[in-house]
PDB file of C-alpha atoms in Angstrom:
ATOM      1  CA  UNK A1085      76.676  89.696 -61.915  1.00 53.00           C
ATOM      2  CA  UNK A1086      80.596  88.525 -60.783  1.00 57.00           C
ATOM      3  CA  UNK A1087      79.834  84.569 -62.066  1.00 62.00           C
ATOM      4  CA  UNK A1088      79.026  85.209 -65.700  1.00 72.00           C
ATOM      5  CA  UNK A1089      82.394  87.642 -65.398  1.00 76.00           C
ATOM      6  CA  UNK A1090      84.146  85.033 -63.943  1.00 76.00           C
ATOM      7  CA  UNK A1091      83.225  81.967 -66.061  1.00 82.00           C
ATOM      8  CA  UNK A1092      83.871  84.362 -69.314  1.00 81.00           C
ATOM      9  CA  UNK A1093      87.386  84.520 -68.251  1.00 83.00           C
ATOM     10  CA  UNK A1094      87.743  81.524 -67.403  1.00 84.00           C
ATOM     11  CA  UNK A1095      86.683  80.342 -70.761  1.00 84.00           C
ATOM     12  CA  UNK A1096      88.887  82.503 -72.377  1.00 84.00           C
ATOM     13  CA  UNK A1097      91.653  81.011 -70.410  1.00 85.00           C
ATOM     14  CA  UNK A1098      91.160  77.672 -71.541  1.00 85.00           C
ATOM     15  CA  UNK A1099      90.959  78.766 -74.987  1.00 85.00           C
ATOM     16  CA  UNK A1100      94.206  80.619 -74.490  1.00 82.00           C
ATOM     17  CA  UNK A1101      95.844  77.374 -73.563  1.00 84.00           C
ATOM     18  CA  UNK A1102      94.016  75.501 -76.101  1.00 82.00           C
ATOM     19  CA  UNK A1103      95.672  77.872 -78.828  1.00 81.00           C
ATOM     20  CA  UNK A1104      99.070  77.534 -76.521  1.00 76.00           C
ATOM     21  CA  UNK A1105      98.935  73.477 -76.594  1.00 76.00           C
ATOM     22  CA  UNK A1106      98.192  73.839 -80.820  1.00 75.00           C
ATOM     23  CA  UNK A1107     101.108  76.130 -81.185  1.00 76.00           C
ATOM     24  CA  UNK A1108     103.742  74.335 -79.140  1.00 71.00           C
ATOM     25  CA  UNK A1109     102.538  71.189 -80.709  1.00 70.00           C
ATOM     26  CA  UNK A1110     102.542  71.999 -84.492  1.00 68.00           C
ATOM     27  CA  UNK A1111     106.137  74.077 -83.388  1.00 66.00           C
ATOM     28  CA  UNK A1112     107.457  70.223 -82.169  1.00 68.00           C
ATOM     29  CA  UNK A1113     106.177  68.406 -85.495  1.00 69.00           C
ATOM     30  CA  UNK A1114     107.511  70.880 -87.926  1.00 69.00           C
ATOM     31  CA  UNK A1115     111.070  70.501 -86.116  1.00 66.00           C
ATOM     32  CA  UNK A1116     110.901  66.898 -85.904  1.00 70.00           C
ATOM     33  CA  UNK A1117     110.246  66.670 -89.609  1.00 73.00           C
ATOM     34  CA  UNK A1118     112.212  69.152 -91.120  1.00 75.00           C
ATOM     35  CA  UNK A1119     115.311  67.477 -89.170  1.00 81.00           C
ATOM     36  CA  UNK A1120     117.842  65.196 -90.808  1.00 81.00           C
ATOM     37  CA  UNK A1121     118.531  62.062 -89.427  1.00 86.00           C
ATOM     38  CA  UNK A1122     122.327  61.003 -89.080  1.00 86.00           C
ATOM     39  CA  UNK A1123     124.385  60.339 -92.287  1.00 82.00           C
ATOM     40  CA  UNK A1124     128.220  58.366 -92.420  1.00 88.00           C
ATOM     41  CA  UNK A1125     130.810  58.831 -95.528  1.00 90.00           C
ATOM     42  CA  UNK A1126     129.411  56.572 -98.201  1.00 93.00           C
ATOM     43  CA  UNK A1127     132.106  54.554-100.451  1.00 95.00           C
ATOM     44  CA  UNK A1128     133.605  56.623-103.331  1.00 95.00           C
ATOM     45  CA  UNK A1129     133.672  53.415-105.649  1.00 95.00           C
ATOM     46  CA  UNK A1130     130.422  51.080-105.849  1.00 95.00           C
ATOM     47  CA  UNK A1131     131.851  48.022-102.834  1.00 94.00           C
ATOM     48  CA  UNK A1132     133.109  44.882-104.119  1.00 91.00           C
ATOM     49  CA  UNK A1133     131.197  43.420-101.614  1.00 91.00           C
ATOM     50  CA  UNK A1134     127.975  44.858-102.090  1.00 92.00           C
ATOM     51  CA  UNK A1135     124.891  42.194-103.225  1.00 88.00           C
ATOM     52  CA  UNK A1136     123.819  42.274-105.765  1.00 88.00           C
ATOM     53  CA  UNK A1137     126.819  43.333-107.783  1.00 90.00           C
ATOM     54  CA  UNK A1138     126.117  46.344-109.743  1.00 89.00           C
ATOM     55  CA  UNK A1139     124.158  46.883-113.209  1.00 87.00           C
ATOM     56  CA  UNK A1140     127.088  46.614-115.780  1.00 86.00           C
ATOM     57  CA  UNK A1141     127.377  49.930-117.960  1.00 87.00           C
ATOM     58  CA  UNK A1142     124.725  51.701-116.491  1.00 90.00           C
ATOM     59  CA  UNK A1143     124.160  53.686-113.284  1.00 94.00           C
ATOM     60  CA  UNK A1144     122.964  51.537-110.023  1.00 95.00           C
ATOM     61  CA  UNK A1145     120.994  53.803-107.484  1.00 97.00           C
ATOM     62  CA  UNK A1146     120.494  51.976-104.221  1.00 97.00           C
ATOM     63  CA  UNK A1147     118.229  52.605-101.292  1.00 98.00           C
ATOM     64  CA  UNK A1148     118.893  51.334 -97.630  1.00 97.00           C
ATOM     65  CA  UNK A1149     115.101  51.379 -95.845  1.00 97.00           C
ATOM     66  CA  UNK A1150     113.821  50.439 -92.800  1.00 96.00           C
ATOM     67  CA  UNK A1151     110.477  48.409 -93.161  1.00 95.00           C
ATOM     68  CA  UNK A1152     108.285  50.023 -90.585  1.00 93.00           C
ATOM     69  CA  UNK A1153     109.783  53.915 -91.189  1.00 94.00           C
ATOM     70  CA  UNK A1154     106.331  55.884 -91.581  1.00 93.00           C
ATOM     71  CA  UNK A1155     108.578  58.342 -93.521  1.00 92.00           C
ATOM     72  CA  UNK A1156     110.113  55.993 -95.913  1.00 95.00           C
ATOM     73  CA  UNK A1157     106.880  55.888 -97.559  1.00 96.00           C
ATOM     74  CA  UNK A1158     107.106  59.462 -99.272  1.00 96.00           C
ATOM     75  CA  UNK A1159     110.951  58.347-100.316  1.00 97.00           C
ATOM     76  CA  UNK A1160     109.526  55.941-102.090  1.00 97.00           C
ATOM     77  CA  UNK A1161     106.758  57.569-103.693  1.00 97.00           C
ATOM     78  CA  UNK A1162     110.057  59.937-105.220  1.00 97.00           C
ATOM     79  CA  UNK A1163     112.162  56.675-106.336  1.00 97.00           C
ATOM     80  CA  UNK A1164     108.953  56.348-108.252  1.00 97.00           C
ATOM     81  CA  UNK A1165     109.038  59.550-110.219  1.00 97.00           C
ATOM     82  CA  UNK A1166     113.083  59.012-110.886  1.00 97.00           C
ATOM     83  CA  UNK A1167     112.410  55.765-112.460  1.00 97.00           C
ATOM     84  CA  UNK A1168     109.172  57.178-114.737  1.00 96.00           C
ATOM     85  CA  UNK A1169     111.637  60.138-115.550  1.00 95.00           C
ATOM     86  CA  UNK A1170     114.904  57.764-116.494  1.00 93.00           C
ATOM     87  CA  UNK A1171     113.353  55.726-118.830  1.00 91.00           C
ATOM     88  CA  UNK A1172     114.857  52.483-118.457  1.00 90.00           C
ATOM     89  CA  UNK A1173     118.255  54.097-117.883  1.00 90.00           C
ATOM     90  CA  UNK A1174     118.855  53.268-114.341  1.00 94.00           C
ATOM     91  CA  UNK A1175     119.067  50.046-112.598  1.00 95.00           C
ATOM     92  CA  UNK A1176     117.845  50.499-108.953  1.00 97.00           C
ATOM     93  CA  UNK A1177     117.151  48.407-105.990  1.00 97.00           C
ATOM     94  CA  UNK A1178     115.587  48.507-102.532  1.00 98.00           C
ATOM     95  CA  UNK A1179     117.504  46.752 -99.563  1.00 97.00           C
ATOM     96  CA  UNK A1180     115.022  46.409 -96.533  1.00 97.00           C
ATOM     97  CA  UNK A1181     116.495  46.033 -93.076  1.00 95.00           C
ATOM     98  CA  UNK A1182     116.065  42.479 -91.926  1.00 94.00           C
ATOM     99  CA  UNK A1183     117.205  42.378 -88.408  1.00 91.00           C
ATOM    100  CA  UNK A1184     118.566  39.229 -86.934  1.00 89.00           C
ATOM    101  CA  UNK A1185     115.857  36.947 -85.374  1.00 88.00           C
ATOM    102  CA  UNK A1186     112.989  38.295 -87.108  1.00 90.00           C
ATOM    103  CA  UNK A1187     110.620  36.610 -89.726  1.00 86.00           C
ATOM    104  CA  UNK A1188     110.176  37.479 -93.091  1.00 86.00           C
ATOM    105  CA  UNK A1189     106.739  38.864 -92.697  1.00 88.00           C
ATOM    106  CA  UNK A1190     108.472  41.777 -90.466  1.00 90.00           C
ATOM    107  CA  UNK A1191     110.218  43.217 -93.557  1.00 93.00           C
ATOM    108  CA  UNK A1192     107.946  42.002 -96.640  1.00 94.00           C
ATOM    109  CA  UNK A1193     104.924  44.816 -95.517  1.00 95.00           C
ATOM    110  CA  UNK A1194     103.036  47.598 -96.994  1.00 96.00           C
ATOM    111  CA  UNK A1195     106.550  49.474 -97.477  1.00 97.00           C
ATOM    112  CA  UNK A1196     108.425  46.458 -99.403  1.00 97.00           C
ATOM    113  CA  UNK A1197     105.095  46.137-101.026  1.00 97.00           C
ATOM    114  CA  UNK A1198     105.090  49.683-102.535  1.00 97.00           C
ATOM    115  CA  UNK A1199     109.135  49.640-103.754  1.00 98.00           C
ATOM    116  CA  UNK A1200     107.901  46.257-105.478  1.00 97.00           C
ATOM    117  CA  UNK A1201     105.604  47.934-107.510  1.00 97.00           C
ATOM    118  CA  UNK A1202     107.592  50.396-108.946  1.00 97.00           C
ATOM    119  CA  UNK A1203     108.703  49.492-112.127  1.00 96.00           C
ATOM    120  CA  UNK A1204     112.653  48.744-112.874  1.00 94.00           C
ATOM    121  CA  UNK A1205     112.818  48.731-109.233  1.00 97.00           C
ATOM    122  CA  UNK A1206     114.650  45.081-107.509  1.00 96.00           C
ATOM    123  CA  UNK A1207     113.316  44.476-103.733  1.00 97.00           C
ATOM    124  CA  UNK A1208     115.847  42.522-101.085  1.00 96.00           C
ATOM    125  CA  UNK A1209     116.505  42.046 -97.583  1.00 96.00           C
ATOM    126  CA  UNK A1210     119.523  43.602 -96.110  1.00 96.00           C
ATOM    127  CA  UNK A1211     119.758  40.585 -93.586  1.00 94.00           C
ATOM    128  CA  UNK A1212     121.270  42.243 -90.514  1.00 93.00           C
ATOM    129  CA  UNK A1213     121.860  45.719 -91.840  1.00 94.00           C
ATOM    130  CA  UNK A1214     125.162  44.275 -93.632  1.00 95.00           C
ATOM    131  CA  UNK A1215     124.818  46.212 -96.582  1.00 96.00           C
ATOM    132  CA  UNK A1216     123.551  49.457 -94.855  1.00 96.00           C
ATOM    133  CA  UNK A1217     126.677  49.460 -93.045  1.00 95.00           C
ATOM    134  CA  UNK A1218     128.869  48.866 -96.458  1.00 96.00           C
ATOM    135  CA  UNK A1219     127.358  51.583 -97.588  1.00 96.00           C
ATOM    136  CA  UNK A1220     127.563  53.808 -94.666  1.00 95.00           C
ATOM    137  CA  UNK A1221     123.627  54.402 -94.610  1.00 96.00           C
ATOM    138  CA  UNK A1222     122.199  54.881 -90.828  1.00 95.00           C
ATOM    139  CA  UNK A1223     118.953  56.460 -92.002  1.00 96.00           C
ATOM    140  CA  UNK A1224     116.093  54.779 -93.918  1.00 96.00           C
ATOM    141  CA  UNK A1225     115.592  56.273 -97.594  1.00 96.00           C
ATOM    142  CA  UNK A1226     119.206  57.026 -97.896  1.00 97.00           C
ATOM    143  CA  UNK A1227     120.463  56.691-101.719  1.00 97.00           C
ATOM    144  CA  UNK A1228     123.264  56.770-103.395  1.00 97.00           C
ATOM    145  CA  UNK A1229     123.741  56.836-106.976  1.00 96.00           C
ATOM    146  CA  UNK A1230     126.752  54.853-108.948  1.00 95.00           C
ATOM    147  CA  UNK A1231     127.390  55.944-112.699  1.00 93.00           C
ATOM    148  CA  UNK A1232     128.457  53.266-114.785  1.00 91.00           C
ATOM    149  CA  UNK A1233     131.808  53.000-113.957  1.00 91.00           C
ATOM    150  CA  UNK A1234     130.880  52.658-110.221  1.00 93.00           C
ATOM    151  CA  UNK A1235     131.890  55.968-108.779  1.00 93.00           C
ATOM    152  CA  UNK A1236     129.556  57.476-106.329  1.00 95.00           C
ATOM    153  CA  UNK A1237     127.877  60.724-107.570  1.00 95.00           C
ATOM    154  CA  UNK A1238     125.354  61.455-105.065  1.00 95.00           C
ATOM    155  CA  UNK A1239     124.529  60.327-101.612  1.00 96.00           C
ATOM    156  CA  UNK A1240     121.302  61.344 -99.247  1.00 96.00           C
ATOM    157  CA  UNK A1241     117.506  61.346 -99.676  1.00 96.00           C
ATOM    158  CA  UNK A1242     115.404  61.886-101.574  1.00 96.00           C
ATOM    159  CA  UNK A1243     112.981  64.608 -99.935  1.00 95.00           C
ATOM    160  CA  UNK A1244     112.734  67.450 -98.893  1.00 91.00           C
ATOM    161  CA  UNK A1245     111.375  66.767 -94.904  1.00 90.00           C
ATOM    162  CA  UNK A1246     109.955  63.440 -93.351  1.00 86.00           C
ATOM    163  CA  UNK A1247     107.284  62.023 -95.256  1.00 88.00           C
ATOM    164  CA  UNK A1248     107.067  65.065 -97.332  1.00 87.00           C
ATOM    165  CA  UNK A1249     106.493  64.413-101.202  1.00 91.00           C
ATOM    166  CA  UNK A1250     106.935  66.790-103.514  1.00 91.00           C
ATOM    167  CA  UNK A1251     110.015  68.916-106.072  1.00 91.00           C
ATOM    168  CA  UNK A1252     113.402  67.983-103.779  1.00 93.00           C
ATOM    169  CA  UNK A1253     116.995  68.909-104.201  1.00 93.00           C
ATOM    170  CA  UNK A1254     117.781  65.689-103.612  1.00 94.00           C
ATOM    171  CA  UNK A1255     115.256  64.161-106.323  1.00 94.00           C
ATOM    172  CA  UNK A1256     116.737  67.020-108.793  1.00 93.00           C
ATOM    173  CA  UNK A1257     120.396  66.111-108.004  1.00 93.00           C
ATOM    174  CA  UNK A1258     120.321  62.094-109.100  1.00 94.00           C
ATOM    175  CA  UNK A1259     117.971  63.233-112.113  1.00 93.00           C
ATOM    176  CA  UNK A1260     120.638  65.925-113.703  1.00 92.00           C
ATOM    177  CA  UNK A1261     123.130  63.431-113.214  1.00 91.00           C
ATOM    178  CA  UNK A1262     121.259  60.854-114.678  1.00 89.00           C
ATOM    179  CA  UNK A1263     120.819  63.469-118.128  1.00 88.00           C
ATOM    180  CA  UNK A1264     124.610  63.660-117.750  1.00 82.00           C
ATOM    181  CA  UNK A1265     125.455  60.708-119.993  1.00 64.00           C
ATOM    182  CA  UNK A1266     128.615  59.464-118.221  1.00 56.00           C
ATOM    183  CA  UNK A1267     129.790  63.021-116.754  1.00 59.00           C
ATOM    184  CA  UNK A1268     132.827  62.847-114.808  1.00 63.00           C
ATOM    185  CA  UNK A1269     131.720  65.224-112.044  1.00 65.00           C
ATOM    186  CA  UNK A1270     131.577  65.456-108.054  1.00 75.00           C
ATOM    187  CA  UNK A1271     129.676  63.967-105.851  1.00 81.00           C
ATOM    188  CA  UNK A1272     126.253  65.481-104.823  1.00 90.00           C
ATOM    189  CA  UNK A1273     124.792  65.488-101.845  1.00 89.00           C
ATOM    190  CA  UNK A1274     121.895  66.199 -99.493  1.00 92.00           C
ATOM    191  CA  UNK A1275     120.088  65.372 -96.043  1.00 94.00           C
ATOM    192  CA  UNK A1276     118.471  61.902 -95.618  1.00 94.00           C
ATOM    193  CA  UNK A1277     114.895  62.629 -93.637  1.00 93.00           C
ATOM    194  CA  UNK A1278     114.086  59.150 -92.127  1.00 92.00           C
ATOM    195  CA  UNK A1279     113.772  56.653 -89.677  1.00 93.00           C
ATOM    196  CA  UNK A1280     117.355  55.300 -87.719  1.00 93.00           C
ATOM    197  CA  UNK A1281     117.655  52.208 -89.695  1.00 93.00           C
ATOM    198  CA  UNK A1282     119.615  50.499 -86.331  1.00 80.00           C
ATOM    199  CA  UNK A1283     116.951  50.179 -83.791  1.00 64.00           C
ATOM    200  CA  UNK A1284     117.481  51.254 -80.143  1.00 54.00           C
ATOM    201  CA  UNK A1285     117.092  47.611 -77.705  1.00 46.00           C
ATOM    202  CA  UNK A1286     114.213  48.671 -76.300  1.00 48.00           C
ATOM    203  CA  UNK A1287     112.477  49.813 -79.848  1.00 55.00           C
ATOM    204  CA  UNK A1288     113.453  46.677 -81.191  1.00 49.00           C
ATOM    205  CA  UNK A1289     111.419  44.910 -78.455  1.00 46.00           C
ATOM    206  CA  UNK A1290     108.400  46.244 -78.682  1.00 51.00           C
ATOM    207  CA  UNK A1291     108.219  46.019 -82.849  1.00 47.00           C
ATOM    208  CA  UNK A1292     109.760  42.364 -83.168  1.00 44.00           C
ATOM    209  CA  UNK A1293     106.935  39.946 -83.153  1.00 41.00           C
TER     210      UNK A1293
END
């Protein structure tokens, strides 16, 4: 009569630590995506330096991505909506992370594949991370907006959480002051949700082919 008893409980057990393992686990992967990554001070005027040059009389929005960042995906997929909602009003551009040493075929994947369809939107390679640093991005999916006289008027992402679609403050933000018509306003701002654009050594081994 004990064994049944016994086995019962210890079923129950397990199933307790089962519903334990879930918990703790779901717990870990809501923190880790509803945690910025790091953000810099972006430029307050658009960088002489920058390539391309800015779109003359018009606002430039730029995005600093790393190819492989799982997350970058849904930052896209919200560059997307911008550009359907501005109406040919905003020039905007893409700049991949090439690193040093590595082929084209590393950057040019599925992600450079998606920002190339989006239409009004240019694709590059940052080669090196030289104009992620200009601009002070450290995160993939970072964007900053320019207006058309080349003063910054927002900086961050454009999502809510990592790889989370959906209505943003960030997405709202660069789309009121794209309805501005040449405001003169602050700057806006909000947390990038991405991938570190500057690889750890030992990341970067294992993904360079």
């Amino acid at each position: 009569m004990k064994r049944p008893a016994i086995a019962r409980g210890m079923w129950v057990g397990l199933g307790l630590l089962w519903l334990a393992a879930v918990g703790v686990g779901f717990a870990l992967l809501t923190r880790h995506s509803l945690t910025p990554g790091a953000t810099h001070e972006a430029p307050a005027q658009w960088p002489q330096a920058a390539h391309p040059p800015r779109a003359e009389g018009r606002p430039t929005l730029v995005m600093l991505a790393h190819p492989r960042c799982p997350c970058t995906r849904a930052s896209l997929g919200e560059l997307a909506v911008v550009m359907e909602h501005a109406r040919g009003q905003l020039d905007a551009r893409v700049l991949f992370l090439r690193p040093e040493g590595t082929s084209g075929d590393w950057t040019q994947g599925p992600l450079w594949r998606a920002a190339a369809g989006i239409p009004g939107v240019r694709v590059l390679a940052d080669e090196g991370g030289t104009q992620a640093r200009l601009f002070g991005a450290v995160t993939s999916g970072h964007s900053l907006l320019y207006d058309a006289q080349g003063r910054l008027r927002f900086s961050g992402g454009l999502t809510v959480a990592r790889g989370h679609r959906g209505d943003n403050p960030g997405r709202d933000a660069v789309e009121a002051l794209l309805r501005e018509a040449g405001g003169s306003g602050g700057t806006s701002q909000h947390a990038v949700y991405g991938c570190a654009l500057e690889e750890p050594p030992e990341v970067r081994a294992t993904n360079t082919p």
